[in-house]
PDB file of C-alpha atoms in Angstrom:
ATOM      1  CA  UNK A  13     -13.341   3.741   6.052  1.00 43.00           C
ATOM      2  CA  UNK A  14     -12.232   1.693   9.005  1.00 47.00           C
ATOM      3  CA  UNK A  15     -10.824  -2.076   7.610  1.00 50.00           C
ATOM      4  CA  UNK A  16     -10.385  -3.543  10.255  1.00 48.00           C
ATOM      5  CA  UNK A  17      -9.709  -3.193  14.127  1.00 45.00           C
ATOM      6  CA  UNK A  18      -6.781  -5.640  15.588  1.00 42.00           C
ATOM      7  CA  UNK A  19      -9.310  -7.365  17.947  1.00 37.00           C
ATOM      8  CA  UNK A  20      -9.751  -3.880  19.640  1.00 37.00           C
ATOM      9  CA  UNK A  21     -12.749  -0.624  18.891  1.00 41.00           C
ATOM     10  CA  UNK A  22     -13.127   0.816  15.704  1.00 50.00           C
ATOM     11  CA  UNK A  23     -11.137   3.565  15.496  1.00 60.00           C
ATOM     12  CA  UNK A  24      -7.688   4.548  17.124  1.00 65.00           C
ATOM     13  CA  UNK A  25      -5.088   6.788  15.889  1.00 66.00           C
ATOM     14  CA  UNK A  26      -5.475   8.222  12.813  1.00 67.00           C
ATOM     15  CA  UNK A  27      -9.165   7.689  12.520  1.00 72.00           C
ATOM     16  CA  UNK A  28     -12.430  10.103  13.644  1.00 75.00           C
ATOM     17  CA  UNK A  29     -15.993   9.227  14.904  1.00 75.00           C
ATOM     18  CA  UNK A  30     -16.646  12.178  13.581  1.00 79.00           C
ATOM     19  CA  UNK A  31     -18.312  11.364   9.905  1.00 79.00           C
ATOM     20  CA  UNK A  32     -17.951  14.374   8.148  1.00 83.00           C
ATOM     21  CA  UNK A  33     -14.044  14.202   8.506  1.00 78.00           C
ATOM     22  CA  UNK A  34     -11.820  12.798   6.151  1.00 72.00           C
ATOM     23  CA  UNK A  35     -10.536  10.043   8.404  1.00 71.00           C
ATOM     24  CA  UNK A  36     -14.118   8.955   9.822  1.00 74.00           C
ATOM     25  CA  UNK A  37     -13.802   5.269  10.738  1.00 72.00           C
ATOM     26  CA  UNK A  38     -17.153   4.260  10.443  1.00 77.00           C
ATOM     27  CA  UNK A  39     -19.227   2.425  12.547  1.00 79.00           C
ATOM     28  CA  UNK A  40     -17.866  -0.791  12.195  1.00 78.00           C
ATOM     29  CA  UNK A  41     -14.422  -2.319  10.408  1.00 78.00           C
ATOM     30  CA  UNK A  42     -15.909  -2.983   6.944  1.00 81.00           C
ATOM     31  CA  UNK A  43     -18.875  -1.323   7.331  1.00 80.00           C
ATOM     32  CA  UNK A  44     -18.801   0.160   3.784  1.00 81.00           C
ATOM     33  CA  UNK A  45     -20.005  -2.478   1.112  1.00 86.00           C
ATOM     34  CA  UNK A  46     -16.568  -1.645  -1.109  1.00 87.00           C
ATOM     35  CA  UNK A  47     -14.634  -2.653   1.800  1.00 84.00           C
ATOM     36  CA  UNK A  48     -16.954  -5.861   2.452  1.00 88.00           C
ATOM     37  CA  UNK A  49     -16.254  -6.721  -1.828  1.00 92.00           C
ATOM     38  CA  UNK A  50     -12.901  -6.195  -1.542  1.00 90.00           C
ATOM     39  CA  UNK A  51     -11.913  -7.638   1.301  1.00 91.00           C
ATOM     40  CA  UNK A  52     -13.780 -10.884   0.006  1.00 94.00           C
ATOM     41  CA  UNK A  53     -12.061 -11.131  -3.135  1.00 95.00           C
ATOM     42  CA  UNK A  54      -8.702 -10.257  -1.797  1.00 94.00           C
ATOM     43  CA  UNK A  55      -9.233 -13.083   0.878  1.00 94.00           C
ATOM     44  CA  UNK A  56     -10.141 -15.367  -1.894  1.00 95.00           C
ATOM     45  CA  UNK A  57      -6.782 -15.039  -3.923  1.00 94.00           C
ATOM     46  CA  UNK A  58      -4.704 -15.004  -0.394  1.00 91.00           C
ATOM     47  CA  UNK A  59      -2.715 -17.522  -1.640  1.00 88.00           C
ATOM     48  CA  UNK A  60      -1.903 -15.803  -5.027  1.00 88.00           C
ATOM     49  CA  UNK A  61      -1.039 -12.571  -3.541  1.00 87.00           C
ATOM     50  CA  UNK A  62       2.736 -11.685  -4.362  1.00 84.00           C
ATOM     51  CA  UNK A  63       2.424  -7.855  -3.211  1.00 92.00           C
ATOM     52  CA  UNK A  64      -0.320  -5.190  -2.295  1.00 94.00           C
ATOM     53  CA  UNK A  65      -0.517  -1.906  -3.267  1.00 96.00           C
ATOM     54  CA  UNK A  66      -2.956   0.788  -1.181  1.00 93.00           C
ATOM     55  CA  UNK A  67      -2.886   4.052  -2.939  1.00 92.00           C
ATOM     56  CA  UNK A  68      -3.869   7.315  -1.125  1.00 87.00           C
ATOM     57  CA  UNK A  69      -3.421  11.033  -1.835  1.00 82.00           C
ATOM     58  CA  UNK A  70      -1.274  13.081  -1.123  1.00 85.00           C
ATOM     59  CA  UNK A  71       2.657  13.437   0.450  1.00 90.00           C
ATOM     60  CA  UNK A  72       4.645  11.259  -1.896  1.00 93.00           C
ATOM     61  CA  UNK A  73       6.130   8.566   0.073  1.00 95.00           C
ATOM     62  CA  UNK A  74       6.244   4.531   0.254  1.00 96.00           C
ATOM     63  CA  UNK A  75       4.824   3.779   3.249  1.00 94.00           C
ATOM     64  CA  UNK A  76       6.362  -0.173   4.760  1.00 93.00           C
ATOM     65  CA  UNK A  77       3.664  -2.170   7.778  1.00 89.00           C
ATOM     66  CA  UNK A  78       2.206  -1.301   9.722  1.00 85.00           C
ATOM     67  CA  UNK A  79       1.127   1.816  10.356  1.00 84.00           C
ATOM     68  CA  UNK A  80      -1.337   0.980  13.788  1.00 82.00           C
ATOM     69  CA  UNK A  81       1.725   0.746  16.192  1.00 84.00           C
ATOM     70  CA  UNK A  82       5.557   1.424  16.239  1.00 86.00           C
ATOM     71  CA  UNK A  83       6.248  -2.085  16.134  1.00 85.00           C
ATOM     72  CA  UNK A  84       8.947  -3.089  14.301  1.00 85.00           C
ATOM     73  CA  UNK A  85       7.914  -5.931  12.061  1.00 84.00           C
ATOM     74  CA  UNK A  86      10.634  -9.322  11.329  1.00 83.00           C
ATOM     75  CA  UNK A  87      10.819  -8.522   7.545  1.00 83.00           C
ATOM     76  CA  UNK A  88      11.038  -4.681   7.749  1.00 85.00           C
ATOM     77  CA  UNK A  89      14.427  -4.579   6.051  1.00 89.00           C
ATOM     78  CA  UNK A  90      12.962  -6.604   3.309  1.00 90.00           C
ATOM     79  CA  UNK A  91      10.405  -3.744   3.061  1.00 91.00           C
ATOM     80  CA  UNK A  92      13.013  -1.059   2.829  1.00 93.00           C
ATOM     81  CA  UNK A  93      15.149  -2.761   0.352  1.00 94.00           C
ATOM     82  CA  UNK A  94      11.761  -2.630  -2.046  1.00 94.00           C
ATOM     83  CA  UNK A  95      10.729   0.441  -0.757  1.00 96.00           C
ATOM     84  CA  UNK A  96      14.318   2.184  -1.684  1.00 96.00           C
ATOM     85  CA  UNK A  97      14.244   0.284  -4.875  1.00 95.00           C
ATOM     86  CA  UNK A  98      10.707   1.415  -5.741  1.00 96.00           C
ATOM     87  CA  UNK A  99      11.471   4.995  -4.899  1.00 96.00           C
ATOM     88  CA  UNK A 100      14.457   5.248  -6.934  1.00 96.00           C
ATOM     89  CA  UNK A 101      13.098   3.965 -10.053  1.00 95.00           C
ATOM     90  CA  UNK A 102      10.378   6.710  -9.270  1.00 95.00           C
ATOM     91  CA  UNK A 103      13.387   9.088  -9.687  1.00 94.00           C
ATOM     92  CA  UNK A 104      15.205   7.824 -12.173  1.00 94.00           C
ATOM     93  CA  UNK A 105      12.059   7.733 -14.353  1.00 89.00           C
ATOM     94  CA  UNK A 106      10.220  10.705 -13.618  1.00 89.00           C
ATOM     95  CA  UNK A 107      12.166  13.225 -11.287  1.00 91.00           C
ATOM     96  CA  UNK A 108       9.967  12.474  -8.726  1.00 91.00           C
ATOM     97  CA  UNK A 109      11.258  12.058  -4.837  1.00 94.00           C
ATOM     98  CA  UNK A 110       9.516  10.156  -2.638  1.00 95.00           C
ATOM     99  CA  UNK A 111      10.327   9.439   0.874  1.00 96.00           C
ATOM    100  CA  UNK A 112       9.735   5.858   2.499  1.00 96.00           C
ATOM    101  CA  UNK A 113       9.419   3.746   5.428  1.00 95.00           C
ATOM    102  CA  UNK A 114       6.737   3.290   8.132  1.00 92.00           C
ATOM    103  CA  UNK A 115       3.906   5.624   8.200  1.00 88.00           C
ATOM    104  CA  UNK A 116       4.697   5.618  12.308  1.00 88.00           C
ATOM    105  CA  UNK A 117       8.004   7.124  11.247  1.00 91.00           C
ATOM    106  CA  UNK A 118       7.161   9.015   8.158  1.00 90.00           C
ATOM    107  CA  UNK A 119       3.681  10.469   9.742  1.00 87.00           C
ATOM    108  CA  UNK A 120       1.877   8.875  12.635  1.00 84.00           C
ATOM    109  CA  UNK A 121       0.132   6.258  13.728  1.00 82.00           C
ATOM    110  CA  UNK A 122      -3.185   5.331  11.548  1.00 79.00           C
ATOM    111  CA  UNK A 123      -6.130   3.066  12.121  1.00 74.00           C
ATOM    112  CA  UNK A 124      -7.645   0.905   9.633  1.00 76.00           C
ATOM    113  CA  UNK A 125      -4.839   0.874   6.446  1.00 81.00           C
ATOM    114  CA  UNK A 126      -5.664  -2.011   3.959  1.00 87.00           C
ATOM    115  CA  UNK A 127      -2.229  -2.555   3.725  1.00 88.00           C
ATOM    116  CA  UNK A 128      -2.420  -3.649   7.606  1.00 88.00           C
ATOM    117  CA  UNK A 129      -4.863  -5.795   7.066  1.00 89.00           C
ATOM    118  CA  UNK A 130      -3.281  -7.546   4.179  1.00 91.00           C
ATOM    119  CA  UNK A 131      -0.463  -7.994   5.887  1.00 90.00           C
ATOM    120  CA  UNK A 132      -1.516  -9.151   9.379  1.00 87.00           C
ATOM    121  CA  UNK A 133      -4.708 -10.983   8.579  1.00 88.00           C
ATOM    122  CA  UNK A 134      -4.062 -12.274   5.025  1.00 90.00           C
ATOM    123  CA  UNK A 135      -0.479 -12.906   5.441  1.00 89.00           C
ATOM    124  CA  UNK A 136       1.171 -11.273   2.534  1.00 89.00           C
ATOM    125  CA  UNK A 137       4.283 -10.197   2.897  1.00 86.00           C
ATOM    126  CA  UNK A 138       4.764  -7.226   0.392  1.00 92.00           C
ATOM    127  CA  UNK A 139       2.297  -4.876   1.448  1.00 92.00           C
ATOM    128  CA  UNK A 140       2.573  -1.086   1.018  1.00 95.00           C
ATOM    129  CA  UNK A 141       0.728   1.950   0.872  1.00 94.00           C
ATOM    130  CA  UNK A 142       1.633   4.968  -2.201  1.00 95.00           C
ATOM    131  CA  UNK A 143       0.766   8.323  -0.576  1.00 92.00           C
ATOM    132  CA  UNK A 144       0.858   9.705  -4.255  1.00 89.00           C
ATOM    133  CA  UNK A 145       2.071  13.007  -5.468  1.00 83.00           C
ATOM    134  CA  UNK A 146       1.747  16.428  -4.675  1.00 81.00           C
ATOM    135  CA  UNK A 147       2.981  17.476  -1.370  1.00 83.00           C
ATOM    136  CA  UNK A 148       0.407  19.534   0.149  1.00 82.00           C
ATOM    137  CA  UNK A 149      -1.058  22.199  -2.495  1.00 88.00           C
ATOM    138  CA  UNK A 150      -3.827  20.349  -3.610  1.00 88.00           C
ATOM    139  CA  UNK A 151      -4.056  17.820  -0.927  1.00 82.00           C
ATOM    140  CA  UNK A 152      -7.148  15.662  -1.298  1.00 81.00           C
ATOM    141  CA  UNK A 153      -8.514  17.158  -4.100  1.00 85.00           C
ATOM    142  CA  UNK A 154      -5.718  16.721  -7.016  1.00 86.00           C
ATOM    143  CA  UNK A 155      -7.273  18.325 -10.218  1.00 90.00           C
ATOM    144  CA  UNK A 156      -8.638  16.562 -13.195  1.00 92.00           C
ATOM    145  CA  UNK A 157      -5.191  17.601 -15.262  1.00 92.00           C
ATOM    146  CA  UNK A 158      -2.751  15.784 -12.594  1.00 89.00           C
ATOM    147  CA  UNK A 159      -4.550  12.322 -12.380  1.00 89.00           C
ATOM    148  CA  UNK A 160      -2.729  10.736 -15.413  1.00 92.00           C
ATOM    149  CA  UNK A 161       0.764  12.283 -14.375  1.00 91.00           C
ATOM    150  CA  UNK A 162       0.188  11.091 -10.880  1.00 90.00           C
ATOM    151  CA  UNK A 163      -0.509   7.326 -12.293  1.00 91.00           C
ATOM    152  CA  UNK A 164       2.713   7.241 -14.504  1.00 91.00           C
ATOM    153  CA  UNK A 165       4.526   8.189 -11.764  1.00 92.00           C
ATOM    154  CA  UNK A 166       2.784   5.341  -9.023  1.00 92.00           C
ATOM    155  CA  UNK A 167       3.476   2.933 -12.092  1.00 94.00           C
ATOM    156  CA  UNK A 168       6.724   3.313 -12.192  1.00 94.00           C
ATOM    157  CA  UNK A 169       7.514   2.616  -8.639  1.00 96.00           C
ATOM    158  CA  UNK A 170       4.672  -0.437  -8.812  1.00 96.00           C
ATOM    159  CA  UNK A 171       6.475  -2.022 -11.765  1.00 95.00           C
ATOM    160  CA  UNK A 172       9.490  -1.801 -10.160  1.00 95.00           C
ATOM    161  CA  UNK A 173       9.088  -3.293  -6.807  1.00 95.00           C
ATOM    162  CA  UNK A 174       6.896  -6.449  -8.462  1.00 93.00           C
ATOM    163  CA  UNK A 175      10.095  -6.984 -10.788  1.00 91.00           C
ATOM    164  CA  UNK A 176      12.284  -6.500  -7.458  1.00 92.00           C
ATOM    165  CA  UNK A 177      10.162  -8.863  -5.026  1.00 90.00           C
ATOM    166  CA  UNK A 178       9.657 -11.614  -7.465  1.00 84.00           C
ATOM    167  CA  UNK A 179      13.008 -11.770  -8.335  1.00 83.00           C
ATOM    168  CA  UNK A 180      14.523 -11.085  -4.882  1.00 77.00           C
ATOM    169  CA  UNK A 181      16.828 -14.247  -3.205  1.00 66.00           C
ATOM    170  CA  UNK A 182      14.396 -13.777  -0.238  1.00 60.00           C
ATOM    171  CA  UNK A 183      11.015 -14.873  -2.068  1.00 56.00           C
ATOM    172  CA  UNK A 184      11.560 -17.939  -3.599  1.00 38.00           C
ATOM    173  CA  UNK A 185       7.998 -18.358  -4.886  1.00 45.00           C
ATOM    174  CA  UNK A 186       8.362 -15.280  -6.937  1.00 43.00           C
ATOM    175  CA  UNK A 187       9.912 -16.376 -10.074  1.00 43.00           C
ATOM    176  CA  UNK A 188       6.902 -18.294 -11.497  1.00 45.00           C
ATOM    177  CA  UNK A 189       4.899 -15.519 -10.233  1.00 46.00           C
ATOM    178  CA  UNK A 190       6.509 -12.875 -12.376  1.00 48.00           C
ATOM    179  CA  UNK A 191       6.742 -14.747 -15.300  1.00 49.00           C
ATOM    180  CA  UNK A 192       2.693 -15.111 -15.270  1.00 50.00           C
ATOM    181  CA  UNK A 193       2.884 -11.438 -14.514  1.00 48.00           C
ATOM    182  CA  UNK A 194       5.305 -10.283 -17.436  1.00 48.00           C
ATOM    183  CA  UNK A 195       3.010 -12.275 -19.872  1.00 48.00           C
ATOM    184  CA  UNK A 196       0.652  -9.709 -18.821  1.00 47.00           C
ATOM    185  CA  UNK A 197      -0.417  -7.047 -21.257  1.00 44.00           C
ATOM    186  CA  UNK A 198      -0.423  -4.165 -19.743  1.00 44.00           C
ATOM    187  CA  UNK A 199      -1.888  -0.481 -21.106  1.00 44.00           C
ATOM    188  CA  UNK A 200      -0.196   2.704 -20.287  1.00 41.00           C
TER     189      UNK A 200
END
């Protein structure tokens, strides 16, 4: 559903009014109560945020901001260093190619994306969305069997751009962040 607008009509590119399709906006941005709990709680640790993740099926790429308009954003080669780093370790690891940069260049222009939102409204830097694996065979509806695979690989490229960003010259606030995030346990 629809996150948010940029000041302007729910919907856009990207999005339907139609609410059987599987880009329907929604009435309103955050008209959904998941959206409303989310968006609270991520507004509440804005200041704590060191990167955002939005995961999404299907076309395997890393998708950089923003994704409502061709803009070019200040930090976009910042993006693309993660986003090759990210995508390589996703390689290295598991075979696995993904493409990256902006969803505008990579697919078209979308309404709505978390990741926007994050980015624009709450200010954090390091936001991306995972269009996750499988290029087109299952689509939406990835079976039961390819769920688990499909999270090893995200992981991978997850793990790798926290470890990247918090240790990167560029974000100096980083370091402390990662070493809360290393003490971590975390199940595979």
């Amino acid at each position: 559903k629809q996150w948010y607008q940029r000041r302007v009509r729910v919907g856009g590119p990207g999005a339907s009014d139609f609410s059987c399709s599987e880009i329907y906006n929604g009435p309103n941005a955050f008209s959904e109560h998941e959206s409303q709990g989310i968006a609270r709680y991520l507004s509440s640790v804005r200041h704590k945020l060191l990167a955002y993740f939005s995961l999404h099926s299907y076309g395997q790429m890393w998708l950089t901001p923003l994704s409502y308009t061709r803009r070019k954003v200040d930090d976009r080669s910042i993006h693309l260093d993660v986003a090759d780093h990210a995508t390589r370790a996703i390689r290295e690891l598991t075979g696995h190619r993904y493409s990256y940069g902006p969803a505008t260049a990579l697919m078209y222009v979308t309404s709505g994306d978390s990741s926007d939102w994050v980015y624009s409204e709450l200010n954090c830097s390091h936001t991306y969305g995972i269009e996750l694996g499988d290029l087109g065979r299952y689509g939406f509806l990835l079976p039961p069997s390819h769920i688990k695979p499909a999270g090893k690989v995200v992981s991978a490229g997850v793990l790798s751009a926290v470890e990247f960003i918090a240790t990167s010259p560029t974000n100096l606030t980083g370091k402390k962040r990662l070493r809360k995030f290393r003490r971590r346990k975390w199940k595979s």
